């Protein structure tokens, strides 16, 4: 049999799968790397979009979750938990369901995109909306693991980072080289850490001859790494990255240092402009947090002729509220030819 069977089989040689008899997969990964013609022209560079929104639950979290749930099951877990701004909860709920494990998700009440809440509910997780923000949800999830027999599947679980490094592998496999710049949204900073590990491992194995500069972008209202201190009440329209105290803060600083990269802030207006631009001109409907990567390269520019990959971490369909509120409301017209002709300037 041939064809794509998911990341753990495709990249098995790059993982420690000791003790794993059964892989829990939804055939995640193998996502498109799209050449962005308009962005390339606008930036004077070769720009590519790694569209993670076509993963089984619509975000990059599936890469980490296939590994985290596979390992949790192999180690005999029956129950998993996460705190989440939405995408982790959707992925955890789906992979737990596939594995026959129970799943508990803690989400900040009223602050996760509608589609993500719907996903966690429909996949059958126990969803608890807490009166607090993501950082509190994650702290509580960690604390609960001290009191209940439950495995945490946030990116503080090292299996998550291992799975997510495959995004970098796929980029090099398609381009035949590492990009000069990897632009990526930063929330908890797990993904920037994972991508760097992937690029490093390929480099050390001579699969690529260079390493990218890692450029991370936080939302200005939730930019603790840029500011150098935790943010008690993070605020941004990009609810996925509404995070004030990233779990992988220290590793992310190491990534920036080792790759000669940077982590900078983009405003909600920058994010929404980029969100609309990639939909309108590159035909990719990503979610607002994902657009932070494109917002960053548009805001700060890139070296002429550079090869740049922007990671678009999640699917725009998850957040219909932002899609509708950031576009003009479609007019309602009478069901007559005259009304349509007059509307269309005929
Ligand atoms: C679309 O789901 O933290 O820097 O709980 O959903 O690895 O945290 C989501 C994060 C970027 C940031 N883009 O990645 C969660 C959660 C999207 C995201 C990020 C998230 P990290």
mmCIF file of C-alpha atoms in Angstrom, residues 51-223:
data_model
loop_
_atom_site.group_PDB
_atom_site.id
_atom_site.type_symbol
_atom_site.label_atom_id
_atom_site.label_comp_id
_atom_site.label_asym_id
_atom_site.label_seq_id
_atom_site.Cartn_x
_atom_site.Cartn_y
_atom_site.Cartn_z
ATOM 1 C CA UNK A 51 -0.882 26.362 4.921
ATOM 2 C CA UNK A 52 -1.490 24.361 8.067
ATOM 3 C CA UNK A 53 -5.227 25.019 7.964
ATOM 4 C CA UNK A 54 -5.811 21.900 5.858
ATOM 5 C CA UNK A 55 -4.742 19.528 8.608
ATOM 6 C CA UNK A 56 -7.510 17.158 9.835
ATOM 7 C CA UNK A 57 -8.733 19.508 12.580
ATOM 8 C CA UNK A 58 -7.691 22.638 10.701
ATOM 9 C CA UNK A 59 -4.460 23.606 12.439
ATOM 10 C CA UNK A 60 -0.791 22.719 12.953
ATOM 11 C CA UNK A 61 -1.646 21.309 16.362
ATOM 12 C CA UNK A 62 -2.451 17.970 14.699
ATOM 13 C CA UNK A 63 1.285 17.425 14.084
ATOM 14 C CA UNK A 64 2.006 17.516 17.795
ATOM 15 C CA UNK A 65 -1.157 15.753 18.802
ATOM 16 C CA UNK A 66 -0.571 12.600 16.728
ATOM 17 C CA UNK A 67 2.643 12.153 18.714
ATOM 18 C CA UNK A 68 1.313 13.225 22.130
ATOM 19 C CA UNK A 69 -1.764 10.991 21.957
ATOM 20 C CA UNK A 70 0.158 8.064 20.447
ATOM 21 C CA UNK A 71 2.643 8.212 23.328
ATOM 22 C CA UNK A 72 0.006 8.819 25.990
ATOM 23 C CA UNK A 73 -1.845 5.726 24.811
ATOM 24 C CA UNK A 74 1.350 3.649 24.626
ATOM 25 C CA UNK A 75 2.107 4.622 28.235
ATOM 26 C CA UNK A 76 -1.315 3.484 29.377
ATOM 27 C CA UNK A 77 -3.057 6.825 29.842
ATOM 28 C CA UNK A 78 -6.848 6.814 29.805
ATOM 29 C CA UNK A 79 -7.444 10.546 30.108
ATOM 30 C CA UNK A 80 -5.786 13.665 28.692
ATOM 31 C CA UNK A 81 -6.171 17.362 29.477
ATOM 32 C CA UNK A 82 -5.167 20.702 28.001
ATOM 33 C CA UNK A 83 -5.713 24.396 28.528
ATOM 34 C CA UNK A 84 -6.287 26.049 25.206
ATOM 35 C CA UNK A 85 -7.061 29.137 23.175
ATOM 36 C CA UNK A 86 -8.979 26.729 20.930
ATOM 37 C CA UNK A 87 -6.873 24.846 18.423
ATOM 38 C CA UNK A 88 -5.111 22.602 20.908
ATOM 39 C CA UNK A 89 -8.476 21.666 22.372
ATOM 40 C CA UNK A 90 -9.883 20.785 18.941
ATOM 41 C CA UNK A 91 -6.860 18.623 18.103
ATOM 42 C CA UNK A 92 -6.706 16.979 21.539
ATOM 43 C CA UNK A 93 -10.415 16.155 21.411
ATOM 44 C CA UNK A 94 -10.137 14.622 17.928
ATOM 45 C CA UNK A 95 -7.031 12.501 18.543
ATOM 46 C CA UNK A 96 -8.274 11.401 21.973
ATOM 47 C CA UNK A 97 -11.534 10.285 20.363
ATOM 48 C CA UNK A 98 -9.596 8.323 17.743
ATOM 49 C CA UNK A 99 -7.520 6.666 20.472
ATOM 50 C CA UNK A 100 -10.493 5.934 22.717
ATOM 51 C CA UNK A 101 -9.194 8.215 25.486
ATOM 52 C CA UNK A 102 -11.198 10.690 27.516
ATOM 53 C CA UNK A 103 -10.343 14.334 26.968
ATOM 54 C CA UNK A 104 -10.826 17.358 29.204
ATOM 55 C CA UNK A 105 -10.289 20.852 27.805
ATOM 56 C CA UNK A 106 -10.130 24.119 29.727
ATOM 57 C CA UNK A 107 -10.827 27.195 27.608
ATOM 58 C CA UNK A 108 -11.173 30.884 28.503
ATOM 59 C CA UNK A 109 -14.889 31.687 28.540
ATOM 60 C CA UNK A 110 -15.979 33.801 25.571
ATOM 61 C CA UNK A 111 -12.446 34.096 24.187
ATOM 62 C CA UNK A 112 -12.131 31.205 21.779
ATOM 63 C CA UNK A 113 -13.303 31.188 18.182
ATOM 64 C CA UNK A 114 -16.704 29.598 17.680
ATOM 65 C CA UNK A 115 -15.548 26.859 15.314
ATOM 66 C CA UNK A 116 -12.918 25.632 17.774
ATOM 67 C CA UNK A 117 -15.426 25.412 20.618
ATOM 68 C CA UNK A 118 -17.775 23.538 18.294
ATOM 69 C CA UNK A 119 -14.999 21.101 17.358
ATOM 70 C CA UNK A 120 -14.085 20.211 20.939
ATOM 71 C CA UNK A 121 -17.765 19.663 21.772
ATOM 72 C CA UNK A 122 -18.570 17.556 18.708
ATOM 73 C CA UNK A 123 -15.464 15.368 19.090
ATOM 74 C CA UNK A 124 -16.827 14.552 22.548
ATOM 75 C CA UNK A 125 -14.419 16.244 24.939
ATOM 76 C CA UNK A 126 -15.462 17.435 28.378
ATOM 77 C CA UNK A 127 -15.288 21.174 27.767
ATOM 78 C CA UNK A 128 -14.988 23.508 30.743
ATOM 79 C CA UNK A 129 -15.090 27.256 30.120
ATOM 80 C CA UNK A 130 -13.140 28.975 32.847
ATOM 81 C CA UNK A 131 -13.665 32.495 34.135
ATOM 82 C CA UNK A 132 -10.127 33.476 33.333
ATOM 83 C CA UNK A 133 -7.636 33.634 30.505
ATOM 84 C CA UNK A 134 -5.485 31.029 28.746
ATOM 85 C CA UNK A 135 -2.540 31.402 31.103
ATOM 86 C CA UNK A 136 -4.765 30.549 34.058
ATOM 87 C CA UNK A 137 -6.268 27.616 32.138
ATOM 88 C CA UNK A 138 -2.812 26.183 31.457
ATOM 89 C CA UNK A 139 -1.701 26.653 35.074
ATOM 90 C CA UNK A 140 -4.836 24.860 36.281
ATOM 91 C CA UNK A 141 -4.412 22.021 33.782
ATOM 92 C CA UNK A 142 -0.850 21.505 35.050
ATOM 93 C CA UNK A 143 -2.026 21.567 38.645
ATOM 94 C CA UNK A 144 -4.777 19.043 37.963
ATOM 95 C CA UNK A 145 -2.197 16.522 36.745
ATOM 96 C CA UNK A 146 -0.840 16.528 40.325
ATOM 97 C CA UNK A 147 -4.232 15.493 41.680
ATOM 98 C CA UNK A 148 -5.804 13.299 38.984
ATOM 99 C CA UNK A 149 -4.500 10.445 36.806
ATOM 100 C CA UNK A 150 -4.458 12.566 33.671
ATOM 101 C CA UNK A 151 -1.837 13.367 31.020
ATOM 102 C CA UNK A 152 -1.272 16.925 29.865
ATOM 103 C CA UNK A 153 -1.061 17.417 26.098
ATOM 104 C CA UNK A 154 -0.136 21.087 25.942
ATOM 105 C CA UNK A 155 3.211 21.867 24.327
ATOM 106 C CA UNK A 156 4.923 21.566 27.733
ATOM 107 C CA UNK A 157 4.544 17.868 26.860
ATOM 108 C CA UNK A 158 7.770 17.258 24.863
ATOM 109 C CA UNK A 159 5.991 14.849 22.503
ATOM 110 C CA UNK A 160 4.070 17.812 21.072
ATOM 111 C CA UNK A 161 7.253 19.632 20.021
ATOM 112 C CA UNK A 162 8.633 16.435 18.501
ATOM 113 C CA UNK A 163 5.610 16.028 16.254
ATOM 114 C CA UNK A 164 5.532 19.677 15.253
ATOM 115 C CA UNK A 165 9.149 19.703 14.038
ATOM 116 C CA UNK A 166 7.875 17.917 10.912
ATOM 117 C CA UNK A 167 6.580 21.220 9.537
ATOM 118 C CA UNK A 168 10.219 22.187 8.945
ATOM 119 C CA UNK A 169 10.994 18.802 7.348
ATOM 120 C CA UNK A 170 8.175 19.243 4.845
ATOM 121 C CA UNK A 171 9.333 22.725 3.858
ATOM 122 C CA UNK A 172 12.883 21.538 3.142
ATOM 123 C CA UNK A 173 11.575 18.439 1.344
ATOM 124 C CA UNK A 174 9.600 20.668 -1.056
ATOM 125 C CA UNK A 175 12.031 23.572 -1.508
ATOM 126 C CA UNK A 176 15.109 21.347 -1.572
ATOM 127 C CA UNK A 177 16.687 23.775 0.896
ATOM 128 C CA UNK A 178 15.870 25.710 4.054
ATOM 129 C CA UNK A 179 14.336 29.160 3.494
ATOM 130 C CA UNK A 180 16.364 32.246 4.388
ATOM 131 C CA UNK A 181 13.586 33.377 6.695
ATOM 132 C CA UNK A 182 10.865 31.444 8.490
ATOM 133 C CA UNK A 183 8.073 33.765 9.653
ATOM 134 C CA UNK A 184 5.738 32.316 12.269
ATOM 135 C CA UNK A 185 3.099 33.491 14.774
ATOM 136 C CA UNK A 186 4.098 33.137 18.421
ATOM 137 C CA UNK A 187 1.760 32.425 21.320
ATOM 138 C CA UNK A 188 3.099 29.857 23.757
ATOM 139 C CA UNK A 189 6.221 29.700 21.563
ATOM 140 C CA UNK A 190 6.081 25.931 21.154
ATOM 141 C CA UNK A 191 5.858 25.973 17.386
ATOM 142 C CA UNK A 192 8.830 28.278 16.757
ATOM 143 C CA UNK A 193 10.827 25.964 19.030
ATOM 144 C CA UNK A 194 9.617 22.898 17.126
ATOM 145 C CA UNK A 195 10.356 24.309 13.663
ATOM 146 C CA UNK A 196 13.869 25.241 14.704
ATOM 147 C CA UNK A 197 14.497 21.723 15.979
ATOM 148 C CA UNK A 198 13.322 20.346 12.624
ATOM 149 C CA UNK A 199 15.553 22.655 10.622
ATOM 150 C CA UNK A 200 18.527 21.855 12.876
ATOM 151 C CA UNK A 201 18.048 18.102 12.590
ATOM 152 C CA UNK A 202 17.845 18.254 8.806
ATOM 153 C CA UNK A 203 20.915 20.489 8.695
ATOM 154 C CA UNK A 204 22.921 18.154 10.917
ATOM 155 C CA UNK A 205 21.893 15.207 8.714
ATOM 156 C CA UNK A 206 22.959 17.142 5.588
ATOM 157 C CA UNK A 207 19.430 17.344 4.257
ATOM 158 C CA UNK A 208 19.949 21.103 3.939
ATOM 159 C CA UNK A 209 23.054 23.225 3.609
ATOM 160 C CA UNK A 210 21.794 26.240 5.533
ATOM 161 C CA UNK A 211 19.534 27.277 8.390
ATOM 162 C CA UNK A 212 16.799 29.927 8.340
ATOM 163 C CA UNK A 213 16.538 33.021 10.457
ATOM 164 C CA UNK A 214 13.536 32.493 12.696
ATOM 165 C CA UNK A 215 11.222 35.501 12.782
ATOM 166 C CA UNK A 216 8.418 35.175 15.320
ATOM 167 C CA UNK A 217 5.508 37.586 15.581
ATOM 168 C CA UNK A 218 3.337 38.269 18.602
ATOM 169 C CA UNK A 219 0.188 40.394 18.732
ATOM 170 C CA UNK A 220 1.037 43.812 20.191
ATOM 171 C CA UNK A 221 -1.527 43.427 23.006
ATOM 172 C CA UNK A 222 -0.123 40.012 23.903
ATOM 173 C CA UNK A 223 3.610 40.420 23.350
#
